Amino acid sequence: MTKVRQIRGLERFAREIKRLRKIECMTQQEVADKCGIAKTYVCALEYARSLPNWVVIRRLADALQADADELAALAGVVPDDVRRLMCERPELAKMVRQAALQEVVS
């Protein structure tokens, strides 16, 4: 993934995390406590300064009543099971990359 696509994805992810947090009427500290991460990390995620890993995305999804796969897609993070499949079957990796390119264009 190019740097530009990664930044766009992070910005969309950041906006979505902040939007979901506000819908749930939670502070950054409350999200951090529920996810077992630092408040400064939640802040960094909301300002697109940090790329979350799959574990953090799952915890955020649980805390914010969101779909982990959708959040992962916004952040450009590939779940571990999909990554394994992509390694085992290169044609799937090509399809995932093409889908990601189409998402960025639209």
XYZ file of C-alpha atoms in Angstrom:
106
model
C 0.000 0.000 0.000
C 1.390 3.382 -0.913
C 1.926 6.030 1.718
C -0.861 8.235 0.260
C -3.422 5.408 0.393
C -2.342 4.513 3.906
C -2.766 8.123 5.069
C -6.239 8.385 3.480
C -7.247 5.147 5.140
C -5.951 6.304 8.493
C -7.820 9.587 8.179
C -11.094 7.773 7.455
C -10.392 5.360 10.306
C -9.640 8.278 12.653
C -12.882 10.078 11.772
C -14.887 6.880 12.241
C -13.350 6.090 15.645
C -14.074 9.595 16.874
C -17.628 9.488 15.462
C -18.342 6.122 17.086
C -16.899 7.280 20.408
C -19.170 10.317 20.404
C -22.219 8.209 19.498
C -21.451 5.995 22.499
C -21.007 9.157 24.650
C -17.568 7.989 25.757
C -14.445 9.958 26.544
C -11.069 8.984 25.149
C -10.163 7.772 28.634
C -13.231 5.527 28.801
C -12.388 3.997 25.423
C -8.797 3.514 26.518
C -9.875 1.822 29.748
C -12.272 -0.513 27.923
C -9.601 -1.439 25.370
C -6.684 -1.737 27.768
C -4.680 0.928 25.952
C -3.389 4.379 26.866
C -5.538 7.487 26.412
C -2.686 9.038 24.436
C -2.913 6.112 22.008
C -6.660 6.685 21.530
C -5.870 10.340 20.846
C -3.174 9.346 18.338
C -5.661 7.053 16.593
C -8.303 9.791 16.402
C -5.787 12.189 14.863
C -4.434 9.591 12.390
C -0.993 9.646 14.000
C -0.798 5.930 14.672
C -1.623 2.781 12.730
C -3.522 0.286 14.883
C -2.881 -3.435 14.739
C -5.610 -6.055 14.431
C -5.831 -6.653 18.207
C -6.450 -2.961 18.907
C -9.023 -2.775 16.127
C -10.916 -5.728 17.643
C -10.872 -4.104 21.082
C -12.042 -0.769 19.671
C -14.829 -2.483 17.764
C -16.010 -4.223 20.922
C -15.843 -1.030 22.984
C -17.607 1.098 20.362
C -20.211 -1.445 19.227
C -18.731 -1.503 15.709
C -17.768 -4.098 13.130
C -14.078 -4.990 13.420
C -13.776 -5.925 9.746
C -15.139 -2.554 8.645
C -12.763 -0.699 10.954
C -9.868 -2.821 9.719
C -10.780 -2.043 6.128
C -10.819 1.684 6.869
C -7.407 1.471 8.509
C -6.022 -0.727 5.757
C -5.234 -3.473 8.238
C -5.646 -7.031 7.045
C -6.931 -9.491 9.670
C -4.520 -12.292 10.571
C -6.664 -15.048 9.072
C -6.966 -13.177 5.774
C -3.221 -12.477 5.772
C -2.543 -16.208 6.186
C -4.866 -17.024 3.301
C -3.168 -14.402 1.159
C 0.203 -16.011 1.839
C -1.117 -19.458 1.011
C -2.970 -18.376 -2.122
C -1.252 -15.561 -4.073
C -4.288 -15.113 -6.332
C -6.281 -13.993 -3.265
C -3.583 -11.461 -2.410
C -3.900 -10.007 -5.907
C -7.688 -9.784 -5.565
C -7.420 -8.050 -2.170
C -4.946 -5.502 -3.535
C -7.198 -4.794 -6.541
C -10.229 -4.335 -4.266
C -8.247 -1.965 -2.064
C -7.230 0.098 -5.081
C -10.833 0.354 -6.237
C -11.930 1.462 -2.750
C -9.378 4.279 -2.704
C -10.389 5.487 -6.159
C -14.110 5.605 -5.339
